[in-house]
Structure formats: structure tokens, C-alpha cells
Short mmCIF file of C-alpha atoms and ligand atoms in Angstrom, two decimals:
data_model
loop_
_atom_site.label_atom_id
_atom_site.label_comp_id
_atom_site.label_asym_id
_atom_site.label_seq_id
_atom_site.Cartn_x
_atom_site.Cartn_y
_atom_site.Cartn_z
CA UNK A 1 -3.52 -4.33 43.82
CA UNK A 2 -4.73 -7.86 43.18
CA UNK A 3 -5.69 -6.98 39.62
CA UNK A 4 -2.23 -5.70 38.79
CA UNK A 5 -0.68 -8.81 40.23
CA UNK A 6 -2.92 -10.99 38.07
CA UNK A 7 -1.99 -9.03 34.96
CA UNK A 8 1.66 -9.39 35.89
CA UNK A 9 1.29 -13.13 36.38
CA UNK A 10 -0.49 -13.41 33.02
CA UNK A 11 2.29 -11.47 31.32
CA UNK A 12 5.01 -13.63 32.91
CA UNK A 13 3.14 -16.80 31.96
CA UNK A 14 2.79 -15.57 28.42
CA UNK A 15 6.49 -14.78 28.24
CA UNK A 16 7.49 -18.14 29.69
CA UNK A 17 5.03 -20.43 27.95
CA UNK A 18 4.52 -18.57 24.70
CA UNK A 19 0.78 -18.43 25.35
CA UNK A 20 -1.01 -15.64 23.55
CA UNK A 21 -0.43 -12.28 25.19
CA UNK A 22 -3.20 -9.94 26.28
CA UNK A 23 -3.00 -8.15 22.93
CA UNK A 24 -4.07 -11.33 21.16
CA UNK A 25 -7.24 -11.35 23.22
CA UNK A 26 -8.21 -8.02 21.74
CA UNK A 27 -8.75 -9.30 18.23
CA UNK A 28 -5.17 -8.92 17.05
CA UNK A 29 -4.36 -11.73 14.61
CA UNK A 30 -1.12 -13.64 15.03
CA UNK A 31 1.63 -11.84 13.16
CA UNK A 32 2.64 -13.86 10.11
CA UNK A 33 4.93 -11.31 8.51
CA UNK A 34 6.40 -7.92 9.29
CA UNK A 35 8.68 -5.20 7.96
CA UNK A 36 11.59 -6.08 10.21
CA UNK A 37 13.13 -8.82 12.34
CA UNK A 38 12.70 -12.56 11.88
CA UNK A 39 9.54 -12.24 9.76
CA UNK A 40 10.88 -9.32 7.71
CA UNK A 41 10.88 -8.93 3.89
CA UNK A 42 13.95 -11.16 3.36
CA UNK A 43 12.09 -14.02 5.07
CA UNK A 44 8.61 -13.59 3.58
CA UNK A 45 9.15 -16.29 0.97
CA UNK A 46 9.93 -18.87 3.67
CA UNK A 47 7.09 -18.08 6.07
CA UNK A 48 4.39 -19.98 4.17
CA UNK A 49 4.27 -22.00 0.95
CA UNK A 50 1.72 -19.46 -0.37
CA UNK A 51 4.35 -16.71 0.01
CA UNK A 52 6.92 -18.42 -2.20
CA UNK A 53 6.72 -15.77 -4.94
CA UNK A 54 8.15 -13.24 -2.46
CA UNK A 55 11.57 -14.89 -2.84
CA UNK A 56 11.28 -16.98 -6.01
CA UNK A 57 9.39 -14.44 -8.16
CA UNK A 58 11.18 -12.70 -11.00
CA UNK A 59 8.67 -9.87 -11.43
CA UNK A 60 8.51 -8.42 -7.94
CA UNK A 61 7.58 -4.96 -6.72
CA UNK A 62 8.53 -2.33 -5.75
CA UNK A 63 11.40 -1.35 -8.06
CA UNK A 64 13.69 1.58 -8.60
CA UNK A 65 12.61 3.47 -11.72
CA UNK A 66 15.70 4.71 -13.47
CA UNK A 67 14.26 7.36 -15.77
CA UNK A 68 17.13 7.06 -18.28
CA UNK A 69 16.29 3.42 -18.84
CA UNK A 70 12.57 3.89 -19.46
CA UNK A 71 11.08 3.36 -22.90
CA UNK A 72 8.44 5.55 -24.49
CA UNK A 73 5.09 3.86 -24.52
CA UNK A 74 1.97 4.29 -26.58
CA UNK A 75 -0.38 3.24 -23.82
CA UNK A 76 -2.08 6.62 -23.87
CA UNK A 77 -3.66 8.45 -20.96
CA UNK A 78 -5.42 6.61 -18.16
CA UNK A 79 -9.02 7.69 -17.83
CA UNK A 80 -10.22 7.90 -14.26
CA UNK A 81 -13.88 7.52 -13.36
CA UNK A 82 -13.65 7.92 -9.60
CA UNK A 83 -16.66 8.91 -7.52
CA UNK A 84 -16.81 9.85 -3.84
CA UNK A 85 -17.24 6.86 -1.54
CA UNK A 86 -18.62 6.64 2.01
CA UNK A 87 -15.56 6.42 4.24
CA UNK A 88 -14.71 2.88 5.36
CA UNK A 89 -11.35 2.60 7.10
CA UNK A 90 -9.32 -0.43 8.07
CA UNK A 91 -6.18 -0.65 10.19
CA UNK A 92 -4.75 -4.11 9.52
CA UNK A 93 -1.52 -3.42 11.39
CA UNK A 94 0.43 -3.25 8.11
CA UNK A 95 -1.30 -0.20 6.62
CA UNK A 96 -4.29 2.10 6.79
CA UNK A 97 -6.73 1.14 4.05
CA UNK A 98 -9.90 2.71 2.64
CA UNK A 99 -12.33 0.25 1.06
CA UNK A 100 -14.11 1.61 -2.00
CA UNK A 101 -17.77 1.20 -2.89
CA UNK A 102 -18.41 -0.42 -6.32
CA UNK A 103 -18.78 1.89 -9.32
CA UNK A 104 -15.44 3.70 -9.53
CA UNK A 105 -12.94 2.66 -12.16
CA UNK A 106 -10.10 3.53 -14.50
CA UNK A 107 -9.62 2.63 -18.13
CA UNK A 108 -6.18 1.90 -19.60
CA UNK A 109 -5.80 1.14 -23.30
CA UNK A 110 -9.47 0.17 -23.47
CA UNK A 111 -9.35 -2.09 -20.41
CA UNK A 112 -11.56 -1.25 -17.45
CA UNK A 113 -10.38 -1.80 -13.90
CA UNK A 114 -12.65 -1.35 -10.90
CA UNK A 115 -11.21 0.50 -7.87
CA UNK A 116 -11.30 -1.78 -4.81
CA UNK A 117 -9.33 0.07 -2.15
CA UNK A 118 -6.43 2.39 -1.52
CA UNK A 119 -3.80 2.38 1.24
CA UNK A 120 -0.51 3.98 2.21
CA UNK A 121 3.17 3.17 2.66
CA UNK A 122 5.79 5.27 4.42
CA UNK A 123 8.38 5.85 3.13
CA UNK A 124 7.47 5.24 -0.53
CA UNK A 125 8.09 1.74 -1.84
CA UNK A 126 9.02 2.71 -5.40
CA UNK A 127 12.05 4.85 -5.96
CA UNK A 128 12.53 7.20 -8.88
CA UNK A 129 16.20 7.59 -9.82
CA UNK A 130 17.03 6.02 -6.48
CA UNK A 131 15.01 8.56 -4.52
CA UNK A 132 12.21 7.70 -2.16
CA UNK A 133 9.23 9.91 -1.45
CA UNK A 134 8.05 10.33 2.14
CA UNK A 135 4.94 8.29 1.46
CA UNK A 136 3.20 6.43 -1.37
CA UNK A 137 -0.50 5.81 -1.92
CA UNK A 138 -1.55 2.61 -3.71
CA UNK A 139 -4.89 2.59 -5.50
CA UNK A 140 -5.74 -1.06 -6.13
CA UNK A 141 -7.94 -2.05 -9.08
CA UNK A 142 -9.19 -5.30 -10.60
CA UNK A 143 -10.57 -6.06 -14.06
CA UNK A 144 -13.29 -8.53 -15.02
CA UNK A 145 -10.65 -11.22 -15.60
CA UNK A 146 -9.42 -10.80 -12.02
CA UNK A 147 -6.16 -9.08 -13.02
CA UNK A 148 -4.85 -6.36 -10.72
CA UNK A 149 -3.67 -2.87 -11.62
CA UNK A 150 -2.22 -0.56 -9.00
CA UNK A 151 -1.71 3.18 -9.31
CA UNK A 152 1.15 4.45 -7.15
CA UNK A 153 1.19 8.10 -6.11
CA UNK A 154 4.29 9.59 -4.51
CA UNK A 155 3.63 11.91 -1.58
CA UNK A 156 6.10 14.51 -0.37
CA UNK A 157 6.23 17.05 2.41
CA UNK A 158 4.11 20.12 1.86
CA UNK A 159 0.61 21.33 2.57
CA UNK A 160 -1.69 19.09 4.55
CA UNK A 161 -3.52 16.54 2.40
CA UNK A 162 -7.29 16.90 2.79
CA UNK A 163 -8.08 13.29 1.94
CA UNK A 164 -5.45 12.04 4.36
CA UNK A 165 -6.83 14.35 7.06
CA UNK A 166 -10.32 12.90 6.69
CA UNK A 167 -8.98 9.33 6.90
CA UNK A 168 -6.48 9.81 9.73
CA UNK A 169 -9.23 11.33 11.89
CA UNK A 170 -11.07 8.01 11.75
CA UNK A 171 -8.32 5.40 12.02
CA UNK A 172 -9.86 2.51 13.99
CA UNK A 173 -8.17 1.62 17.26
CA UNK A 174 -9.12 -1.99 16.74
CA UNK A 175 -7.09 -3.96 14.22
CA UNK A 176 -8.63 -5.78 11.26
CA UNK A 177 -12.02 -4.20 11.67
CA UNK A 178 -13.49 -2.09 8.86
CA UNK A 179 -15.13 0.95 10.40
CA UNK A 180 -17.83 2.76 8.42
CA UNK A 181 -17.83 6.46 9.26
CA UNK A 182 -21.23 8.10 9.11
CA UNK A 183 -21.58 11.23 7.02
CA UNK A 184 -18.02 11.34 5.64
CA UNK A 185 -17.06 10.66 2.03
CA UNK A 186 -13.67 10.68 0.35
CA UNK A 187 -12.74 10.67 -3.32
CA UNK A 188 -9.71 8.82 -4.65
CA UNK A 189 -9.57 11.44 -7.43
CA UNK A 190 -8.31 13.87 -4.78
CA UNK A 191 -5.22 11.68 -4.32
CA UNK A 192 -4.23 11.92 -7.99
CA UNK A 193 -1.46 14.36 -8.89
CA UNK A 194 -1.59 17.06 -11.55
CA UNK A 195 -1.08 15.54 -15.04
CA UNK A 196 -1.98 11.94 -14.16
CA UNK A 197 -1.46 11.05 -17.83
CA UNK A 198 2.26 11.07 -17.06
CA UNK A 199 3.27 7.81 -15.46
CA UNK A 200 5.69 4.89 -15.46
CA UNK A 201 4.33 1.46 -16.25
CA UNK A 202 5.78 -1.97 -15.64
CA UNK A 203 4.62 -5.49 -14.73
CA UNK A 204 5.19 -6.38 -11.10
CA UNK A 205 3.61 -7.87 -8.00
CA UNK A 206 1.84 -7.14 -4.77
CA UNK A 207 4.39 -5.57 -2.40
CA UNK A 208 3.08 -7.59 0.56
CA UNK A 209 2.74 -11.35 0.99
CA UNK A 210 1.73 -13.42 -0.97
CA UNK A 211 3.63 -11.12 -3.45
CA UNK A 212 1.39 -12.32 -6.30
CA UNK A 213 2.73 -11.40 -9.76
CA UNK A 214 1.10 -10.22 -12.98
CA UNK A 215 0.13 -6.90 -11.41
CA UNK A 216 0.11 -3.90 -13.79
CA UNK A 217 1.80 -0.96 -12.09
CA UNK A 218 1.23 2.68 -12.97
CA UNK A 219 3.50 4.91 -10.90
CA UNK A 220 2.59 8.56 -11.29
CA UNK A 221 5.40 10.85 -12.37
CA UNK A 222 4.23 13.79 -10.26
CA UNK A 223 3.64 13.78 -6.54
CA UNK A 224 1.03 15.15 -4.15
CA UNK A 225 1.64 16.78 -0.78
CA UNK A 226 1.31 15.48 2.74
CA UNK A 227 1.98 17.45 5.93
CA UNK A 228 4.78 16.63 8.34
CA UNK A 229 2.26 16.05 11.12
CA UNK A 230 0.33 13.61 8.90
CA UNK A 231 3.53 11.63 8.29
CA UNK A 232 4.21 11.60 12.02
CA UNK A 233 0.72 10.34 12.80
CA UNK A 234 1.09 7.51 10.30
CA UNK A 235 4.47 6.66 11.81
CA UNK A 236 2.97 6.40 15.28
CA UNK A 237 0.16 4.14 14.10
CA UNK A 238 1.83 1.90 11.52
CA UNK A 239 5.56 2.63 11.58
CA UNK A 240 7.72 2.03 8.52
CA UNK A 241 5.94 -0.21 6.00
CA UNK A 242 7.97 -0.18 2.81
CA UNK A 243 9.30 -3.34 1.19
CA UNK A 244 12.85 -2.83 -0.20
CA UNK A 245 13.18 -2.45 -3.98
CA UNK A 246 13.38 -5.69 -5.94
CA UNK A 247 15.59 -6.61 -8.92
CA UNK A 248 14.25 -5.46 -12.28
CA UNK A 249 15.47 -8.67 -13.99
CA UNK A 250 14.27 -8.91 -17.59
CA UNK A 251 11.61 -6.26 -17.41
CA UNK A 252 11.02 -3.01 -19.22
CA UNK A 253 9.73 0.17 -17.67
CA UNK A 254 7.59 2.24 -20.00
CA UNK A 255 7.02 5.95 -19.63
CA UNK A 256 3.87 7.68 -20.78
CA UNK A 257 4.24 11.39 -21.40
ZN1 ZN B 301 0.63 -1.14 -1.17
#
């Protein structure tokens, strides 16, 4: 009885004084930004000077890809050199992320980008002809010059996704802690759709603060499947984590077929 009363008192004190709540004592970082409310996407640019690009940037992501307005490109196919990686999962409160071991990469027009991590958004952040997919995977790469390239894969309702199943089973309960799972590997190649040489390309940004620009985006034309129950599980854990589409401004979207 006493214990409950103490917890209650702590909760009331926290509410009244603004002292950190119990959750903060469990390793949860203070929330700087979110997908709704007072720290939502419209406010990101004002939350910190480092986040200024979120509101002032002219090359922001995600965007709506209007297929009629795309231009044929001569980028050529992306070559993927993905290997299986020992599963390392992170729940940072904004997404579920898998950190990749060094040695997996993709090559675009002769430029090599190393795969760093992949993570998920639900619903999708990019839209194609105004339509959202149920989910979108982002495979984040970096080249030797430090430039980022992200491959976006649309995910729609269908058969269960084996890679997602392996990851969801090991989502850490603790926030911001990378958990290495013994004896389990995943391969980012299993998240690529059929015909990954067909994609849309444009120059954009990170879709989360600090919204850094000069990110090369490659949004796959074809989707992969994810089960209803897998979408539900992600919803329970993370909720909705899609930034609204941003103005295209003076940018071109290229299509590689
Ligand atoms: Zn993302």
C-alpha cells in the first residue's frame, strides 16, 4: 500500500513540478521532436538551431512522386552487394532500426555507398501519384565523401515479410539501446523488391531532424509485402512515424526503367 502511495506522490509531483517522470528514469531520453502535437513536423525547424533545414530547406523529403512528371534518366541499374549481417536492433522511440555490419554496399553510376542501417516508417513517407503504401523501409548508405544515399522500399499488405518477422521478434523493450541478437542474421537484400533496377531518383533530405539535405534518394518502383499483423505490431510499438510530403520546389524526379 505504501509503495503505491509513494508512486502516486511521485507522479503528482512530476505533474506539478515538471520533474522528470518515472519513464525518464528508465533510460528514455527527453523527447526533442515527435510526429504530432507541439513538437510535430511543422515545428521541427523551430525546436533547435540545428534543425533549421526542416523548415528553411528547399530540398526536403519525403515528396509525392507524380509519375507523369518524372524524366527518363540514364543512371543505369543500381548494383547491390548486400551480405547477411548479425542482427542488431534498436528502438529509438521514432523507429525500429537494424544496424549493419561493415562490408555491404551498393554502387550507383560508379559510386560506392556503404550500407549503414535500415529502418521503417508507417505509413510510407513517399507517395507515388498521391498514394501512400502501408509502410516504407529506408536503407541508409554513405559514400567515402560522407554523402548519404537512401533506398526507399514501399511495403504493402500481403504475405508476412520474413525479414520483418525476424526483426520484430527481437525489438528491444528498452529505448535507445542496440541489442545484439545471438545466432540470428538478416539480409537487406531480402527487403529489395523484384526488379530493383526500376526506381525514382531525386535529391532530398533526411526525413527526421536535423533534416540534412544533399541526400540522394532512390525510391523503388515496386513494393514488397508485409502482413497485417506485422503492421499492427509496429503500430503498437512506434505508432505513426511518417513526415508529411514536402514541396518539390525546383527539383526534378528521374525515373530509371
Ligand atoms: Zn527513414
